[in-house]
Short mmCIF file of C-alpha atoms in Angstrom, two decimals:
data_model
loop_
_atom_site.label_atom_id
_atom_site.label_comp_id
_atom_site.label_asym_id
_atom_site.label_seq_id
_atom_site.Cartn_x
_atom_site.Cartn_y
_atom_site.Cartn_z
CA MET A 1 -189.45 66.83 -178.21
CA SER A 2 -189.38 68.69 -181.52
CA ARG A 3 -189.47 66.55 -184.65
CA THR A 4 -188.51 67.58 -188.13
CA GLN A 5 -191.30 67.38 -190.67
CA LEU A 6 -190.31 66.94 -194.31
CA ILE A 7 -192.54 67.57 -197.31
CA PRO A 8 -192.54 65.00 -200.15
CA GLY A 9 -191.14 66.32 -203.41
CA PRO A 10 -189.20 65.30 -206.51
CA ASP A 11 -186.34 63.85 -204.45
CA HIS A 12 -188.68 61.87 -202.17
CA PRO A 13 -192.13 61.50 -203.80
CA ILE A 14 -195.07 60.04 -201.89
CA THR A 15 -198.49 59.29 -203.36
CA VAL A 16 -201.61 57.79 -201.78
CA GLU A 17 -204.21 56.39 -204.16
CA PRO A 18 -207.38 54.34 -203.70
CA SER A 19 -207.18 50.77 -204.94
CA THR A 20 -209.95 48.37 -205.88
CA ASP A 21 -207.64 45.35 -205.65
CA SER A 22 -208.92 42.72 -203.26
CA VAL A 23 -206.53 42.42 -200.29
CA THR A 24 -206.66 39.55 -197.82
CA VAL A 25 -204.41 39.43 -194.76
CA THR A 26 -204.00 36.14 -192.89
CA ALA A 27 -201.79 34.91 -190.09
CA GLY A 28 -201.56 31.14 -190.06
CA GLY A 29 -205.14 30.00 -190.48
CA THR A 30 -206.61 33.23 -189.08
CA LEU A 31 -208.27 35.81 -191.32
CA VAL A 32 -207.05 39.23 -190.19
CA ALA A 33 -208.53 41.47 -192.92
CA ASP A 34 -210.38 41.21 -196.21
CA THR A 35 -211.26 44.25 -198.31
CA ASP A 36 -211.34 45.82 -201.75
CA LYS A 37 -211.06 49.34 -200.39
CA THR A 38 -207.37 49.73 -199.64
CA LEU A 39 -205.13 52.70 -200.23
CA THR A 40 -201.78 52.22 -201.93
CA LEU A 41 -198.96 54.37 -200.60
CA ARG A 42 -195.95 54.71 -202.87
CA GLU A 43 -192.89 56.33 -201.32
CA ALA A 44 -189.68 57.06 -203.21
CA SER A 45 -188.00 53.75 -204.16
CA TYR A 46 -189.71 51.65 -201.45
CA PRO A 47 -192.16 48.90 -202.45
CA PRO A 48 -195.82 50.02 -202.50
CA VAL A 49 -197.71 49.50 -199.23
CA ALA A 50 -201.40 48.60 -198.97
CA TYR A 51 -203.17 50.45 -196.17
CA VAL A 52 -206.26 48.54 -195.04
CA PRO A 53 -209.24 50.35 -193.50
CA LEU A 54 -209.53 49.60 -189.78
CA ALA A 55 -213.16 48.62 -190.38
CA ALA A 56 -211.94 45.71 -192.55
CA VAL A 57 -209.66 44.31 -189.82
CA ASP A 58 -210.91 41.78 -187.26
CA PRO A 59 -210.50 43.74 -183.99
CA LYS A 60 -210.27 40.50 -181.98
CA VAL A 61 -206.83 39.75 -183.47
CA LEU A 62 -205.29 43.18 -182.84
CA GLN A 63 -203.50 44.13 -179.66
CA ARG A 64 -201.83 47.54 -179.39
CA SER A 65 -198.12 47.24 -178.65
CA ASP A 66 -195.83 49.73 -176.94
CA THR A 67 -193.79 50.22 -180.12
CA GLU A 68 -193.76 53.60 -181.80
CA SER A 69 -191.70 55.03 -184.64
CA TYR A 70 -191.37 58.30 -186.48
CA CYS A 71 -191.16 59.15 -190.18
CA PRO A 72 -190.39 62.79 -191.04
CA PHE A 73 -192.68 62.49 -194.10
CA LYS A 74 -195.64 60.72 -192.47
CA GLY A 75 -195.52 61.38 -188.71
CA SER A 76 -195.64 59.14 -185.64
CA ALA A 77 -196.67 55.51 -186.08
CA SER A 78 -198.26 53.20 -183.52
CA TYR A 79 -197.97 49.42 -183.78
CA PHE A 80 -200.20 46.41 -183.23
CA ASP A 81 -199.48 42.78 -182.52
CA VAL A 82 -201.60 40.17 -184.28
CA VAL A 83 -202.86 37.55 -181.85
CA THR A 84 -203.96 34.16 -183.18
CA ASP A 85 -204.42 30.65 -181.77
CA GLU A 86 -200.88 29.95 -182.97
CA GLY A 87 -199.41 32.81 -180.94
CA VAL A 88 -198.56 36.51 -181.01
CA ILE A 89 -196.96 38.15 -184.04
CA LYS A 90 -195.16 41.14 -182.56
CA ASP A 91 -195.59 44.52 -184.27
CA ALA A 92 -197.21 42.99 -187.36
CA ALA A 93 -199.09 46.17 -188.29
CA TRP A 94 -198.74 49.92 -187.94
CA THR A 95 -200.93 52.97 -188.28
CA TYR A 96 -200.52 56.73 -188.40
CA GLU A 97 -203.29 58.05 -186.18
CA GLU A 98 -202.43 61.69 -186.93
CA PRO A 99 -200.50 61.58 -190.21
CA TYR A 100 -198.99 64.65 -191.77
CA ASP A 101 -201.09 66.44 -194.40
CA ALA A 102 -199.16 64.92 -197.33
CA VAL A 103 -200.46 61.46 -196.41
CA ALA A 104 -203.68 62.44 -194.59
CA PRO A 105 -205.84 59.83 -196.40
CA ILE A 106 -204.11 56.97 -194.52
CA VAL A 107 -205.71 57.99 -191.21
CA GLY A 108 -207.99 55.16 -190.07
CA HIS A 109 -205.93 52.56 -191.96
CA LEU A 110 -203.41 49.87 -190.99
CA ALA A 111 -200.46 48.53 -192.95
CA PHE A 112 -199.00 45.07 -192.37
CA TYR A 113 -195.45 43.75 -192.64
CA PRO A 114 -195.43 41.15 -195.44
CA ASP A 115 -192.70 39.16 -193.68
CA ARG A 116 -194.89 38.76 -190.55
CA VAL A 117 -198.31 38.01 -192.04
CA ASP A 118 -199.53 36.77 -195.42
CA ILE A 119 -200.88 39.48 -197.71
CA ALA A 120 -202.68 38.33 -200.85
CA VAL A 121 -203.53 40.91 -203.49
CA ASP A 122 -206.00 39.99 -206.22
CA PRO A 123 -205.96 42.74 -208.86
CA ALA A 124 -209.33 44.16 -209.82
CA SER A 125 -210.45 43.23 -213.30
#
């Protein structure tokens, strides 16, 4: 199936920048990720999204789901459930395993839905 790829520009800007803010992701009482090496993706008028390096995520709490989506600016996304003692949080995180060139730095990173897990950001001083 052919998919349309769009290039970010003035009408739909996208930036990816390193951040030194400390980001902690928890689900209930379970620590999911803790890092100060995130990337911040800003896309058009959407809220900024912190992309956490996979190495900073506890692999024991991730379970790949069957969900996939497509963004014409970023590519195909794969999703993960977060599994804790309290239960399964369906499709709590996503990743672009082969992102388009415009957002290539996000490869090897996960983003989390803030309405499904708790994301605490402590700005670097």
